[in-house]
CSV table of C-alpha atoms and ligand atoms in Angstrom, one decimal:
chain,number,residue,atom,x,y,z
Q,11,UNK,CA,5.1,-3.0,24.5
Q,12,UNK,CA,6.0,0.5,23.2
Q,13,UNK,CA,5.4,1.3,19.6
Q,14,UNK,CA,8.6,1.5,17.7
Q,15,UNK,CA,8.0,1.6,14.0
Q,16,UNK,CA,10.9,2.5,11.7
Q,17,UNK,CA,11.2,2.6,8.0
Q,18,UNK,CA,12.6,-0.9,7.9
Q,19,UNK,CA,10.0,-2.4,10.1
Q,20,UNK,CA,6.6,-3.8,9.4
Q,21,UNK,CA,4.1,-1.1,8.7
Q,22,UNK,CA,1.3,-2.2,6.4
Q,23,UNK,CA,0.0,-5.7,6.9
Q,24,UNK,CA,-2.4,-7.9,4.8
Q,25,UNK,CA,-4.0,-10.9,6.5
Q,26,UNK,CA,-5.4,-13.7,4.3
Q,27,UNK,CA,-7.7,-16.1,6.1
Q,28,UNK,CA,-8.5,-13.6,8.9
Q,29,UNK,CA,-12.0,-14.9,9.6
Q,30,UNK,CA,-10.9,-18.6,10.1
Q,31,UNK,CA,-10.3,-20.4,13.3
Q,32,UNK,CA,-6.7,-19.2,13.9
Q,33,UNK,CA,-7.0,-16.1,11.7
Q,34,UNK,CA,-9.6,-14.7,14.0
Q,35,UNK,CA,-7.1,-14.7,16.9
Q,36,UNK,CA,-4.3,-13.4,14.7
Q,37,UNK,CA,-6.2,-10.4,13.4
Q,38,UNK,CA,-7.5,-9.6,16.9
Q,39,UNK,CA,-4.0,-9.6,18.3
Q,40,UNK,CA,-2.7,-7.4,15.4
Q,41,UNK,CA,-5.6,-4.9,15.9
Q,42,UNK,CA,-4.9,-4.9,19.6
Q,43,UNK,CA,-1.3,-3.9,18.8
Q,44,UNK,CA,-2.2,-1.5,16.1
Q,45,UNK,CA,0.0,1.4,17.4
Q,46,UNK,CA,2.9,-0.6,16.0
Q,47,UNK,CA,1.6,-0.8,12.5
Q,48,UNK,CA,0.3,1.3,9.7
Q,49,UNK,CA,-2.5,-0.1,7.6
Q,50,UNK,CA,-4.1,-3.4,8.7
Q,51,UNK,CA,-5.8,-5.0,5.7
Q,52,UNK,CA,-7.7,-8.3,5.1
Q,53,UNK,CA,-8.1,-10.2,1.8
Q,54,UNK,CA,-11.2,-12.3,1.8
Q,55,UNK,CA,-13.8,-13.8,-0.6
Q,56,UNK,CA,-17.1,-12.4,-1.7
Q,57,UNK,CA,-18.7,-15.5,-0.1
Q,58,UNK,CA,-17.2,-14.7,3.3
Q,59,UNK,CA,-18.4,-11.1,2.9
Q,60,UNK,CA,-21.9,-12.4,2.7
Q,61,UNK,CA,-21.7,-15.3,5.1
Q,62,UNK,CA,-19.8,-13.6,7.9
Q,63,UNK,CA,-21.3,-10.2,7.5
Q,64,UNK,CA,-21.2,-9.4,11.2
Q,65,UNK,CA,-17.5,-10.4,11.5
Q,66,UNK,CA,-16.6,-8.2,8.5
Q,67,UNK,CA,-18.6,-5.3,10.1
Q,68,UNK,CA,-16.6,-5.8,13.3
Q,69,UNK,CA,-13.3,-5.7,11.4
Q,70,UNK,CA,-14.4,-2.5,9.6
Q,71,UNK,CA,-15.3,-1.0,13.0
Q,72,UNK,CA,-11.8,-1.7,14.1
Q,73,UNK,CA,-10.4,0.3,11.1
Q,74,UNK,CA,-9.4,-2.8,9.1
Q,75,UNK,CA,-9.4,-2.3,5.3
Q,76,UNK,CA,-11.2,-5.1,3.5
Q,77,UNK,CA,-10.2,-6.3,0.1
Q,78,UNK,CA,-12.3,-9.0,-1.7
Q,79,UNK,CA,-11.6,-11.3,-4.5
Q,80,UNK,CA,-10.7,-14.9,-5.3
Q,81,UNK,CA,-7.4,-16.2,-4.0
Q,82,UNK,CA,-6.8,-17.6,-7.5
Q,83,UNK,CA,-7.1,-14.2,-9.1
Q,84,UNK,CA,-3.7,-12.6,-9.7
Q,85,UNK,CA,-5.2,-9.3,-10.4
Q,86,UNK,CA,-7.3,-9.2,-7.2
Q,87,UNK,CA,-4.5,-10.4,-5.0
Q,88,UNK,CA,-1.9,-8.0,-6.5
Q,89,UNK,CA,-4.3,-5.2,-6.1
Q,90,UNK,CA,-4.6,-6.0,-2.4
Q,91,UNK,CA,-0.8,-6.3,-2.1
Q,92,UNK,CA,-0.2,-2.7,-3.2
Q,93,UNK,CA,1.7,-0.8,-0.5
Q,94,UNK,CA,1.8,-3.9,1.7
Q,95,UNK,CA,5.1,-4.8,3.5
Q,96,UNK,CA,4.0,-8.1,5.1
Q,97,UNK,CA,1.5,-10.7,4.3
Q,98,UNK,CA,0.3,-13.0,7.1
Q,99,UNK,CA,-1.5,-16.0,5.7
Q,100,UNK,CA,-3.7,-18.1,7.9
Q,101,UNK,CA,-5.6,-20.0,5.3
Q,102,UNK,CA,-7.0,-23.4,6.2
Q,103,UNK,CA,-5.6,-26.8,5.2
Q,104,UNK,CA,-7.6,-26.8,1.9
Q,105,UNK,CA,-5.9,-23.5,0.9
Q,106,UNK,CA,-2.3,-24.4,1.8
Q,107,UNK,CA,-1.2,-25.2,-1.8
Q,108,UNK,CA,-2.8,-22.0,-3.1
Q,109,UNK,CA,-0.1,-20.1,-1.2
Q,110,UNK,CA,2.4,-21.0,-3.9
Q,111,UNK,CA,0.9,-18.5,-6.2
Q,112,UNK,CA,0.3,-16.0,-3.4
Q,113,UNK,CA,4.0,-16.2,-2.6
Q,114,UNK,CA,5.1,-15.7,-6.2
Q,115,UNK,CA,2.8,-12.7,-6.6
Q,116,UNK,CA,4.0,-11.3,-3.3
Q,117,UNK,CA,7.6,-11.4,-4.6
Q,118,UNK,CA,6.6,-9.8,-7.9
Q,119,UNK,CA,4.5,-7.1,-6.1
Q,120,UNK,CA,7.4,-6.1,-3.9
Q,121,UNK,CA,6.0,-7.4,-0.6
Q,122,UNK,CA,8.9,-7.8,1.9
Q,123,UNK,CA,7.8,-10.6,4.2
Q,124,UNK,CA,5.4,-13.5,3.9
Q,125,UNK,CA,4.2,-15.6,6.9
Q,126,UNK,CA,2.8,-18.9,5.3
Q,127,UNK,CA,0.0,-20.6,7.1
Q,128,UNK,CA,1.8,-22.9,9.6
Q,129,UNK,CA,0.9,-22.4,13.3
Q,130,UNK,CA,1.0,-26.1,14.2
Q,131,UNK,CA,3.2,-29.2,14.3
Q,132,UNK,CA,6.9,-28.9,13.3
Q,133,UNK,CA,6.9,-30.3,9.8
Q,134,UNK,CA,10.7,-30.6,9.9
Q,135,UNK,CA,11.2,-32.0,13.4
Q,136,UNK,CA,13.0,-35.2,12.6
Q,137,UNK,CA,13.7,-37.2,9.4
Q,138,UNK,CA,10.4,-39.1,9.6
Q,139,UNK,CA,8.5,-35.8,9.4
Q,140,UNK,CA,9.2,-35.6,5.6
Q,141,UNK,CA,6.9,-38.6,5.1
Q,142,UNK,CA,3.9,-37.5,7.2
Q,143,UNK,CA,0.9,-37.0,4.9
Q,144,UNK,CA,-0.5,-33.9,6.7
Q,145,UNK,CA,2.9,-32.1,6.2
Q,146,UNK,CA,3.3,-32.6,2.5
Q,147,UNK,CA,1.6,-29.4,1.3
Q,148,UNK,CA,3.3,-27.2,3.9
Q,149,UNK,CA,6.6,-28.7,3.0
Q,150,UNK,CA,5.9,-27.9,-0.7
Q,151,UNK,CA,5.2,-24.3,0.3
Q,152,UNK,CA,8.5,-24.1,2.2
Q,153,UNK,CA,10.3,-25.6,-0.8
Q,154,UNK,CA,8.7,-22.9,-3.1
Q,155,UNK,CA,9.7,-20.2,-0.6
Q,156,UNK,CA,13.3,-21.2,-1.0
Q,157,UNK,CA,13.2,-20.3,-4.7
Q,158,UNK,CA,12.3,-16.6,-3.9
Q,159,UNK,CA,15.0,-14.0,-4.5
Q,160,UNK,CA,13.9,-11.2,-2.3
Q,161,UNK,CA,10.8,-12.2,-0.4
Q,162,UNK,CA,11.6,-13.0,3.3
Q,163,UNK,CA,9.6,-15.5,5.3
Q,164,UNK,CA,8.7,-16.4,8.9
Q,165,UNK,CA,7.4,-19.8,9.9
Q,166,UNK,CA,5.6,-19.8,13.2
Q,167,UNK,CA,5.5,-23.3,14.7
Q,168,UNK,CA,3.3,-23.6,17.7
Q,169,UNK,CA,2.6,-27.3,18.3
Q,170,UNK,CA,-1.0,-28.4,19.1
Q,171,UNK,CA,-3.6,-25.9,20.4
Q,172,UNK,CA,-4.5,-26.7,24.0
Q,173,UNK,CA,-8.0,-25.2,23.2
Q,174,UNK,CA,-8.6,-28.2,20.9
Q,175,UNK,CA,-6.7,-30.9,22.7
Q,176,UNK,CA,-8.5,-30.2,26.0
Q,177,UNK,CA,-12.2,-31.0,25.9
Q,178,UNK,CA,-14.4,-33.7,24.3
Q,179,UNK,CA,-13.9,-35.7,21.2
Q,180,UNK,CA,-17.3,-36.8,20.1
Q,181,UNK,CA,-16.4,-38.1,16.6
Q,182,UNK,CA,-13.9,-40.7,17.9
Q,183,UNK,CA,-13.5,-40.8,21.7
Q,184,UNK,CA,-10.5,-43.1,21.4
Q,185,UNK,CA,-8.5,-40.1,20.1
Q,186,UNK,CA,-8.4,-38.7,23.6
Q,187,UNK,CA,-10.7,-36.4,25.6
Q,188,UNK,CA,-11.3,-34.7,28.9
Q,189,UNK,CA,-15.1,-34.8,29.7
Q,190,UNK,CA,-16.0,-32.4,32.6
Q,191,UNK,CA,-19.6,-33.5,33.0
Q,192,UNK,CA,-18.9,-37.3,32.9
Q,193,UNK,CA,-15.6,-36.8,34.8
Q,194,UNK,CA,-13.9,-39.2,32.4
Q,195,UNK,CA,-10.8,-39.0,30.3
Q,196,UNK,CA,-9.1,-41.0,27.6
Q,197,UNK,CA,-5.3,-40.3,27.7
Q,198,UNK,CA,-3.0,-40.9,24.7
Q,199,UNK,CA,0.0,-43.2,24.9
Q,200,UNK,CA,1.0,-44.2,28.4
Q,201,UNK,CA,0.0,-40.8,29.7
Q,202,UNK,CA,3.5,-39.7,30.5
Q,203,UNK,CA,4.6,-38.3,27.1
Q,204,UNK,CA,5.1,-34.5,27.3
Q,205,UNK,CA,3.5,-32.3,24.7
Q,206,UNK,CA,4.2,-28.6,24.2
Q,207,UNK,CA,0.9,-26.7,23.6
Q,208,UNK,CA,0.0,-23.2,22.5
Q,209,UNK,CA,-3.3,-21.6,23.4
Q,210,UNK,CA,-4.9,-20.2,20.2
Q,211,UNK,CA,-5.0,-16.7,21.7
Q,212,UNK,CA,-1.2,-16.9,22.2
Q,213,UNK,CA,-0.7,-17.7,18.5
Q,214,UNK,CA,-1.9,-14.1,17.8
Q,215,UNK,CA,0.5,-12.7,20.4
Q,216,UNK,CA,3.4,-14.6,18.9
Q,217,UNK,CA,2.6,-13.4,15.4
Q,218,UNK,CA,2.5,-9.8,16.7
Q,219,UNK,CA,5.9,-10.3,18.4
Q,220,UNK,CA,7.3,-11.8,15.2
Q,221,UNK,CA,6.0,-8.8,13.2
Q,222,UNK,CA,7.5,-6.3,15.7
Q,223,UNK,CA,10.8,-8.1,16.0
Q,224,UNK,CA,11.5,-7.9,12.3
Q,225,UNK,CA,15.2,-8.9,12.5
Q,226,UNK,CA,14.8,-11.9,14.9
Q,227,UNK,CA,12.0,-13.3,12.7
Q,228,UNK,CA,13.7,-12.7,9.3
Q,229,UNK,CA,13.9,-16.0,7.3
Q,230,UNK,CA,13.4,-17.8,10.6
Q,231,UNK,CA,11.4,-20.8,11.9
Q,232,UNK,CA,10.1,-19.6,15.3
Q,233,UNK,CA,9.2,-22.5,17.6
Q,234,UNK,CA,7.0,-21.3,20.3
Q,235,UNK,CA,4.7,-22.7,23.0
Q,236,UNK,CA,2.5,-21.6,25.9
Q,237,UNK,CA,3.3,-24.5,28.2
Q,238,UNK,CA,4.3,-28.2,28.3
Q,239,UNK,CA,2.4,-31.0,30.0
Q,240,UNK,CA,1.8,-34.7,29.9
Q,241,UNK,CA,-1.7,-36.2,29.6
Q,242,UNK,CA,-1.4,-37.3,33.3
Q,243,UNK,CA,-0.5,-33.7,34.3
Q,244,UNK,CA,-3.5,-32.4,32.4
Q,245,UNK,CA,-5.8,-34.9,34.0
Q,246,UNK,CA,-4.4,-34.1,37.5
Q,247,UNK,CA,-5.2,-30.4,36.8
Q,248,UNK,CA,-8.8,-31.2,35.8
Q,249,UNK,CA,-9.2,-33.3,39.0
Q,250,UNK,CA,-7.7,-30.5,41.1
Q,251,UNK,CA,-10.0,-27.9,39.7
Q,252,UNK,CA,-13.2,-30.1,39.8
Q,253,UNK,CA,-12.3,-31.5,43.2
Q,254,UNK,CA,-12.9,-35.2,42.3
Q,255,UNK,CA,-11.0,-38.2,40.9
Q,256,UNK,CA,-11.9,-38.9,37.3
Q,257,UNK,CA,-12.3,-42.3,35.5
Q,258,UNK,CA,-9.5,-42.7,33.1
Q,259,UNK,CA,-8.5,-45.1,30.3
Q,260,UNK,CA,-5.7,-45.0,27.6
Q,261,UNK,CA,-5.3,-45.3,23.9
Q,262,UNK,CA,-1.8,-46.7,23.3
Q,263,UNK,CA,0.4,-45.5,20.5
Q,264,UNK,CA,0.0,-48.9,18.9
Q,265,UNK,CA,-3.8,-48.5,18.9
Q,266,UNK,CA,-3.5,-44.9,17.5
Q,267,UNK,CA,-1.4,-46.2,14.6
Q,268,UNK,CA,-4.0,-48.8,13.9
Q,269,UNK,CA,-6.8,-46.2,13.9
Q,270,UNK,CA,-4.7,-44.1,11.7
Q,271,UNK,CA,-4.4,-46.9,9.1
Q,272,UNK,CA,-8.2,-47.5,9.3
Q,273,UNK,CA,-9.0,-43.8,8.7
Q,274,UNK,CA,-6.6,-43.6,5.7
Q,275,UNK,CA,-8.1,-46.7,4.2
Q,276,UNK,CA,-11.5,-45.1,4.1
Q,277,UNK,CA,-10.1,-41.7,3.0
Q,278,UNK,CA,-11.6,-40.2,6.1
Q,279,UNK,CA,-11.0,-36.5,6.9
Q,280,UNK,CA,-10.3,-37.6,10.5
Q,281,UNK,CA,-7.0,-39.3,9.3
Q,282,UNK,CA,-5.1,-36.0,9.5
Q,283,UNK,CA,-6.3,-35.5,13.1
Q,284,UNK,CA,-5.2,-39.0,14.0
Q,285,UNK,CA,-1.8,-38.6,12.4
Q,286,UNK,CA,-1.2,-35.3,14.2
Q,287,UNK,CA,-2.3,-36.8,17.6
Q,288,UNK,CA,0.0,-39.8,17.0
Q,289,UNK,CA,2.9,-37.4,16.2
Q,290,UNK,CA,2.3,-35.4,19.3
Q,291,UNK,CA,2.0,-38.5,21.4
Q,292,UNK,CA,5.4,-39.8,20.0
Q,293,UNK,CA,6.9,-36.5,21.1
Q,294,UNK,CA,7.3,-35.6,17.4
Q,295,UNK,CA,6.9,-31.8,17.9
Q,296,UNK,CA,8.3,-31.4,21.4
Q,297,UNK,CA,11.2,-29.1,21.5
Q,298,UNK,CA,13.2,-29.8,24.6
Q,299,UNK,CA,14.7,-26.3,24.4
Q,300,UNK,CA,12.9,-23.1,23.6
Q,301,UNK,CA,14.7,-19.9,23.2
Q,302,UNK,CA,12.4,-17.6,25.1
Q,303,UNK,CA,14.5,-14.6,24.4
Q,304,UNK,CA,14.1,-14.5,20.6
Q,305,UNK,CA,10.7,-12.7,20.6
Q,306,UNK,CA,11.1,-11.0,24.0
Q,307,UNK,CA,8.9,-11.8,27.0
Q,308,UNK,CA,5.4,-12.8,26.2
Q,309,UNK,CA,2.7,-13.5,28.8
Q,310,UNK,CA,1.1,-16.8,27.8
Q,311,UNK,CA,-1.7,-19.0,29.0
Q,312,UNK,CA,-0.8,-21.8,31.4
Q,313,UNK,CA,-2.0,-25.4,32.0
Q,314,UNK,CA,-4.1,-24.0,34.9
Q,315,UNK,CA,-5.7,-21.2,32.9
Q,316,UNK,CA,-6.4,-23.4,29.9
Q,317,UNK,CA,-8.0,-26.2,32.0
Q,318,UNK,CA,-10.1,-23.5,33.8
Q,319,UNK,CA,-11.2,-22.1,30.4
Q,320,UNK,CA,-12.1,-25.5,29.2
Q,321,UNK,CA,-14.1,-26.4,32.3
Q,322,UNK,CA,-16.0,-23.2,31.9
Q,323,UNK,CA,-16.6,-23.9,28.2
Q,324,UNK,CA,-17.9,-27.4,28.8
Q,325,UNK,CA,-20.2,-26.3,31.7
Q,326,UNK,CA,-21.6,-23.4,29.6
Q,327,UNK,CA,-21.9,-25.6,26.5
Q,328,UNK,CA,-20.1,-23.0,24.5
Q,329,UNK,CA,-19.0,-23.5,20.9
Q,330,UNK,CA,-15.4,-24.2,20.4
Q,331,UNK,CA,-14.9,-21.1,18.3
Q,332,UNK,CA,-16.9,-18.1,19.2
Q,333,UNK,CA,-17.0,-15.6,16.4
Q,334,UNK,CA,-15.2,-12.3,16.5
Q,335,UNK,CA,-18.4,-10.6,17.5
Q,336,UNK,CA,-19.2,-12.9,20.4
Q,337,UNK,CA,-15.6,-12.4,21.6
Q,338,UNK,CA,-16.2,-8.7,21.5
Q,339,UNK,CA,-19.5,-9.2,23.4
Q,340,UNK,CA,-21.4,-7.3,20.7
Q,341,UNK,CA,-24.0,-9.9,20.3
Z,414,NAP,N1,-1.9,-26.5,15.9
Z,414,NAP,C1,-3.1,-26.9,15.8
Z,414,NAP,O1,-3.7,-27.6,16.7
Z,414,NAP,C2,-3.9,-26.4,14.6
Z,414,NAP,C3,-5.3,-26.6,14.6
Z,414,NAP,C4,-6.0,-26.1,13.5
Z,414,NAP,C5,-5.4,-25.4,12.5
Z,414,NAP,N2,-4.0,-25.3,12.5
Z,414,NAP,C6,-3.3,-24.7,11.4
Z,414,NAP,O2,-3.7,-23.3,11.3
Z,414,NAP,C7,-3.8,-22.8,10.0
Z,414,NAP,C8,-5.2,-22.2,9.7
Z,414,NAP,O3,-6.1,-23.2,9.9
Z,414,NAP,P1,-7.7,-22.9,10.4
Z,414,NAP,O4,-8.2,-24.1,10.9
Z,414,NAP,O5,-7.7,-21.6,11.1
Z,414,NAP,O6,-8.3,-22.6,8.9
Z,414,NAP,P2,-9.8,-22.4,8.5
Z,414,NAP,O7,-10.6,-21.8,9.6
Z,414,NAP,O8,-10.3,-23.7,7.9
Z,414,NAP,O9,-9.7,-21.4,7.3
Z,414,NAP,C9,-9.1,-20.2,7.4
Z,414,NAP,C10,-9.5,-19.2,6.3
Z,414,NAP,O10,-8.7,-19.5,5.1
Z,414,NAP,C11,-9.4,-18.8,4.1
Z,414,NAP,N3,-9.4,-19.6,2.8
Z,414,NAP,C12,-9.5,-19.0,1.6
Z,414,NAP,N4,-9.5,-19.9,0.7
Z,414,NAP,C13,-9.4,-21.1,1.3
Z,414,NAP,C14,-9.4,-22.4,0.8
Z,414,NAP,N5,-9.4,-22.8,-0.5
Z,414,NAP,N6,-9.3,-23.4,1.7
Z,414,NAP,C15,-9.3,-23.1,3.0
Z,414,NAP,N7,-9.3,-21.9,3.5
Z,414,NAP,C16,-9.4,-20.9,2.6
Z,414,NAP,C17,-10.8,-18.5,4.5
Z,414,NAP,O11,-10.8,-17.1,4.8
Z,414,NAP,P3,-11.8,-16.1,4.2
Z,414,NAP,O12,-13.2,-16.7,4.5
Z,414,NAP,O13,-11.6,-14.9,4.8
Z,414,NAP,O14,-11.6,-16.1,2.7
Z,414,NAP,C18,-10.9,-19.3,5.8
Z,414,NAP,O15,-11.8,-18.7,6.8
Z,414,NAP,C19,-3.5,-24.0,9.1
Z,414,NAP,O16,-2.2,-24.0,8.7
Z,414,NAP,C20,-3.7,-25.2,10.0
Z,414,NAP,O17,-2.9,-26.3,9.7
Z,414,NAP,C21,-3.3,-25.8,13.6
């Protein structure tokens, strides 16, 4: 992609949550496309500075400016916002509501565009979406964004990450898994429901494309995906790549709903995971039509490449989320 920065386009970017699961991939993709941007900055906590010292060193080595402070501190946040055109937030679920202040301060500080932390299930897919517990805070953030006068927004909706859906599920196997060593799988629903997935690395590529295509992404909800597959198609790919037939069983939608009720009754943190898996199995974030032209051509991961990556990961016993440094092969 050629660099084509103009005065109207994104130049200086601040990423909040850059050392998190998704943020790691987003910052990496932005740094890889640095010729399109001016300053690349990160706002993080003092705690992260200490706990993820090697990741921070890697960011600095890439030329990323590091700002530290508490997300609740207007002074610290506004100081990081100075000279920034675009804020990309990838804060975790526990930080979603805090974005309300971050958005207000961005408008006051003259930031032009804010990407709230979305990168998942479509929270406005159909009328029932408005009642789903995991969507409530993200919906609140969108409602707040509507009250802004000048601040533009981009919502990037990716659906589930194939990197998480593929693989094992030790906490509650009934929630679906693909176990390479045991050659066993638990498929959700009747196994024939299509789900559109995005590979986490592709989330970063889509964010970069949205940053570069300023006009197409202005005040837009961009619905993207890497590929679409049913649980049966995913299993068939594992079987093809491992060369044997796997043992399979199913968790019906009805059973998923029952597990969901049980998890909410005991205020379990797993409840959110169950709800999201139930939504995906219902087809509640599957867009039948994707406009691939909005962000231009993006080379994405495929069912084949993601299954291959997961087989490798399970065989090597690798962590789900290697740190920035391990991805850079520095340690
Ligand atoms: N589609 C999917 O399958 C899927 C899966 C997982 C997540 N997601 C979505 O992706 C987004 C990011 O999630 P994540 O799992 O990457 O997040 P995460 O790793 O839990 O956290 C990301 C970063 O947010 C920052 N943060 C600062 N204050 C926070 C607070 N009070 N609570 C939580 N985080 C705080 C931290 O950055 P510093 O340490 O730098 O301060 C943290 O590293 C969320 O919107 C989530 O819903 C989607």
